[in-house]
PDB file of C-alpha atoms in Angstrom:
ATOM      1  CA  UNK E   1      57.506  19.401  24.067  1.00 50.00           C
ATOM      2  CA  UNK E   2      56.342  22.899  25.509  1.00 49.00           C
ATOM      3  CA  UNK E   3      59.083  25.010  27.811  1.00 47.00           C
ATOM      4  CA  UNK E   4      58.382  27.239  30.522  1.00 46.00           C
ATOM      5  CA  UNK E   5      59.672  30.604  31.398  1.00 45.00           C
ATOM      6  CA  UNK E   6      60.155  31.886  34.710  1.00 44.00           C
ATOM      7  CA  UNK E   7      60.857  35.319  35.207  1.00 46.00           C
ATOM      8  CA  UNK E   8      62.662  36.303  38.201  1.00 48.00           C
ATOM      9  CA  UNK E   9      60.690  38.575  40.899  1.00 52.00           C
ATOM     10  CA  UNK E  10      62.010  42.224  40.341  1.00 53.00           C
ATOM     11  CA  UNK E  11      63.175  43.871  43.759  1.00 53.00           C
ATOM     12  CA  UNK E  12      63.278  47.380  44.205  1.00 50.00           C
ATOM     13  CA  UNK E  13      66.275  48.516  46.201  1.00 47.00           C
ATOM     14  CA  UNK E  14      65.357  49.805  50.003  1.00 47.00           C
ATOM     15  CA  UNK E  15      66.705  53.170  49.344  1.00 50.00           C
ATOM     16  CA  UNK E  16      63.721  53.422  46.387  1.00 64.00           C
ATOM     17  CA  UNK E  17      61.321  51.711  48.789  1.00 75.00           C
ATOM     18  CA  UNK E  18      58.477  54.130  49.515  1.00 90.00           C
ATOM     19  CA  UNK E  19      57.661  51.835  53.129  1.00 93.00           C
ATOM     20  CA  UNK E  20      60.853  50.721  55.103  1.00 95.00           C
ATOM     21  CA  UNK E  21      61.608  48.282  57.931  1.00 97.00           C
ATOM     22  CA  UNK E  22      63.929  48.822  60.651  1.00 97.00           C
ATOM     23  CA  UNK E  23      66.261  46.506  61.682  1.00 97.00           C
ATOM     24  CA  UNK E  24      64.757  45.651  64.720  1.00 98.00           C
ATOM     25  CA  UNK E  25      61.733  43.905  62.248  1.00 98.00           C
ATOM     26  CA  UNK E  26      63.667  42.686  59.425  1.00 98.00           C
ATOM     27  CA  UNK E  27      64.917  40.678  62.342  1.00 98.00           C
ATOM     28  CA  UNK E  28      62.401  39.999  64.477  1.00 98.00           C
ATOM     29  CA  UNK E  29      60.853  38.307  60.733  1.00 98.00           C
ATOM     30  CA  UNK E  30      63.689  36.889  60.144  1.00 98.00           C
ATOM     31  CA  UNK E  31      63.798  35.185  63.382  1.00 97.00           C
ATOM     32  CA  UNK E  32      59.199  34.367  62.774  1.00 97.00           C
ATOM     33  CA  UNK E  33      59.818  33.035  59.222  1.00 97.00           C
ATOM     34  CA  UNK E  34      62.194  30.241  60.622  1.00 96.00           C
ATOM     35  CA  UNK E  35      59.853  28.435  62.184  1.00 97.00           C
ATOM     36  CA  UNK E  36      57.478  27.945  58.908  1.00 96.00           C
ATOM     37  CA  UNK E  37      57.089  25.247  57.054  1.00 94.00           C
ATOM     38  CA  UNK E  38      57.854  25.071  54.195  1.00 94.00           C
ATOM     39  CA  UNK E  39      59.746  28.690  54.732  1.00 95.00           C
ATOM     40  CA  UNK E  40      58.020  31.525  53.046  1.00 97.00           C
ATOM     41  CA  UNK E  41      59.197  33.593  50.046  1.00 97.00           C
ATOM     42  CA  UNK E  42      58.858  36.772  51.789  1.00 97.00           C
ATOM     43  CA  UNK E  43      56.925  38.638  53.902  1.00 98.00           C
ATOM     44  CA  UNK E  44      53.600  40.697  52.970  1.00 98.00           C
ATOM     45  CA  UNK E  45      52.494  43.878  53.743  1.00 97.00           C
ATOM     46  CA  UNK E  46      49.012  44.762  52.714  1.00 94.00           C
ATOM     47  CA  UNK E  47      46.275  47.893  54.210  1.00 90.00           C
ATOM     48  CA  UNK E  48      42.585  45.940  54.564  1.00 87.00           C
ATOM     49  CA  UNK E  49      39.439  47.758  54.920  1.00 79.00           C
ATOM     50  CA  UNK E  50      37.920  46.943  58.717  1.00 69.00           C
ATOM     51  CA  UNK E  51      38.354  48.092  62.466  1.00 64.00           C
ATOM     52  CA  UNK E  52      36.508  51.351  63.548  1.00 59.00           C
ATOM     53  CA  UNK E  53      38.001  53.678  61.509  1.00 57.00           C
ATOM     54  CA  UNK E  54      38.171  51.964  58.285  1.00 72.00           C
ATOM     55  CA  UNK E  55      41.581  50.392  57.862  1.00 81.00           C
ATOM     56  CA  UNK E  56      43.887  48.015  58.980  1.00 86.00           C
ATOM     57  CA  UNK E  57      47.332  46.867  58.610  1.00 88.00           C
ATOM     58  CA  UNK E  58      47.611  42.844  57.611  1.00 93.00           C
ATOM     59  CA  UNK E  59      51.283  41.221  57.596  1.00 95.00           C
ATOM     60  CA  UNK E  60      51.325  37.147  56.600  1.00 97.00           C
ATOM     61  CA  UNK E  61      54.249  35.144  55.158  1.00 97.00           C
ATOM     62  CA  UNK E  62      53.873  34.042  51.239  1.00 96.00           C
ATOM     63  CA  UNK E  63      55.416  31.714  49.500  1.00 96.00           C
ATOM     64  CA  UNK E  64      55.372  34.190  46.364  1.00 94.00           C
ATOM     65  CA  UNK E  65      54.508  37.288  44.704  1.00 93.00           C
ATOM     66  CA  UNK E  66      51.126  38.232  43.409  1.00 91.00           C
ATOM     67  CA  UNK E  67      51.497  39.382  39.434  1.00 91.00           C
ATOM     68  CA  UNK E  68      51.198  43.178  40.961  1.00 91.00           C
ATOM     69  CA  UNK E  69      53.020  43.170  43.543  1.00 95.00           C
ATOM     70  CA  UNK E  70      55.531  45.681  44.576  1.00 94.00           C
ATOM     71  CA  UNK E  71      58.190  43.526  45.729  1.00 95.00           C
ATOM     72  CA  UNK E  72      61.052  45.641  48.074  1.00 95.00           C
ATOM     73  CA  UNK E  73      63.608  44.121  49.871  1.00 94.00           C
ATOM     74  CA  UNK E  74      65.638  45.088  53.149  1.00 95.00           C
ATOM     75  CA  UNK E  75      68.901  43.033  53.818  1.00 94.00           C
ATOM     76  CA  UNK E  76      67.720  40.021  51.573  1.00 94.00           C
ATOM     77  CA  UNK E  77      64.185  39.794  53.345  1.00 96.00           C
ATOM     78  CA  UNK E  78      61.524  40.045  50.651  1.00 96.00           C
ATOM     79  CA  UNK E  79      58.450  42.335  50.905  1.00 96.00           C
ATOM     80  CA  UNK E  80      55.632  41.940  48.672  1.00 97.00           C
ATOM     81  CA  UNK E  81      53.026  45.065  48.474  1.00 96.00           C
ATOM     82  CA  UNK E  82      49.924  45.249  46.365  1.00 95.00           C
ATOM     83  CA  UNK E  83      49.387  48.340  44.164  1.00 93.00           C
ATOM     84  CA  UNK E  84      46.027  50.085  46.714  1.00 92.00           C
ATOM     85  CA  UNK E  85      48.293  49.531  49.707  1.00 93.00           C
ATOM     86  CA  UNK E  86      51.170  51.256  48.130  1.00 94.00           C
ATOM     87  CA  UNK E  87      48.800  54.295  48.143  1.00 91.00           C
ATOM     88  CA  UNK E  88      48.047  54.440  51.963  1.00 88.00           C
ATOM     89  CA  UNK E  89      51.735  53.049  53.501  1.00 93.00           C
ATOM     90  CA  UNK E  90      53.849  55.532  51.068  1.00 93.00           C
ATOM     91  CA  UNK E  91      56.374  56.284  54.025  1.00 93.00           C
ATOM     92  CA  UNK E  92      55.291  54.454  56.118  1.00 93.00           C
ATOM     93  CA  UNK E  93      58.419  52.766  59.113  1.00 96.00           C
ATOM     94  CA  UNK E  94      57.439  49.224  60.112  1.00 96.00           C
ATOM     95  CA  UNK E  95      59.371  49.179  63.774  1.00 97.00           C
ATOM     96  CA  UNK E  96      59.141  45.893  66.082  1.00 97.00           C
ATOM     97  CA  UNK E  97      58.991  47.015  69.947  1.00 96.00           C
ATOM     98  CA  UNK E  98      59.280  44.730  72.689  1.00 94.00           C
ATOM     99  CA  UNK E  99      58.003  46.679  76.492  1.00 92.00           C
ATOM    100  CA  UNK E 100      57.028  45.409  79.446  1.00 93.00           C
ATOM    101  CA  UNK E 101      53.032  45.231  78.564  1.00 90.00           C
ATOM    102  CA  UNK E 102      53.531  44.360  74.950  1.00 90.00           C
ATOM    103  CA  UNK E 103      55.281  43.051  72.051  1.00 94.00           C
ATOM    104  CA  UNK E 104      54.413  43.786  68.533  1.00 93.00           C
ATOM    105  CA  UNK E 105      55.058  45.447  64.754  1.00 94.00           C
ATOM    106  CA  UNK E 106      54.734  49.038  65.052  1.00 92.00           C
ATOM    107  CA  UNK E 107      53.647  51.179  62.396  1.00 90.00           C
ATOM    108  CA  UNK E 108      54.698  55.186  62.198  1.00 90.00           C
ATOM    109  CA  UNK E 109      52.498  55.938  58.970  1.00 86.00           C
ATOM    110  CA  UNK E 110      52.855  60.297  57.522  1.00 87.00           C
ATOM    111  CA  UNK E 111      48.916  59.670  55.827  1.00 76.00           C
ATOM    112  CA  UNK E 112      47.155  58.586  58.892  1.00 73.00           C
ATOM    113  CA  UNK E 113      44.569  60.964  60.028  1.00 62.00           C
ATOM    114  CA  UNK E 114      43.304  59.402  62.971  1.00 55.00           C
ATOM    115  CA  UNK E 115      42.822  55.744  64.862  1.00 61.00           C
ATOM    116  CA  UNK E 116      40.663  54.465  67.249  1.00 55.00           C
ATOM    117  CA  UNK E 117      40.914  54.378  70.750  1.00 53.00           C
ATOM    118  CA  UNK E 118      41.926  50.867  71.289  1.00 55.00           C
ATOM    119  CA  UNK E 119      44.723  51.324  68.149  1.00 55.00           C
ATOM    120  CA  UNK E 120      43.669  48.600  65.963  1.00 61.00           C
ATOM    121  CA  UNK E 121      42.514  50.708  63.170  1.00 53.00           C
ATOM    122  CA  UNK E 122      43.387  53.804  61.224  1.00 53.00           C
ATOM    123  CA  UNK E 123      41.759  56.338  58.805  1.00 55.00           C
ATOM    124  CA  UNK E 124      43.523  58.469  55.648  1.00 62.00           C
TER     125      UNK E 124
END
């Protein structure tokens, strides 16, 4: 009879995380997650190629972390980040902002050298 070993997800505490989420961002992610069926294990934040300036942020819900992901916990919310994206997200603060014109997640990234005119991509 074969046995299966389940390895626990190793989580980095917030104070050691190279990126951070504001309380407002965590609250909004939880609100959106609550509408998902099945309930996701966490939020993936990444950097992908694209846009006028070369890079774009990505956010998606995931049912599990990848083998090479770093896993961070923000007030119990699991955030998965792959090693390549982590290089571009070091020092980044993710917030959720609502104004009269728009609402959405805002990335304050000290590594950004420039952004495109429409604000959807950045370069480092």
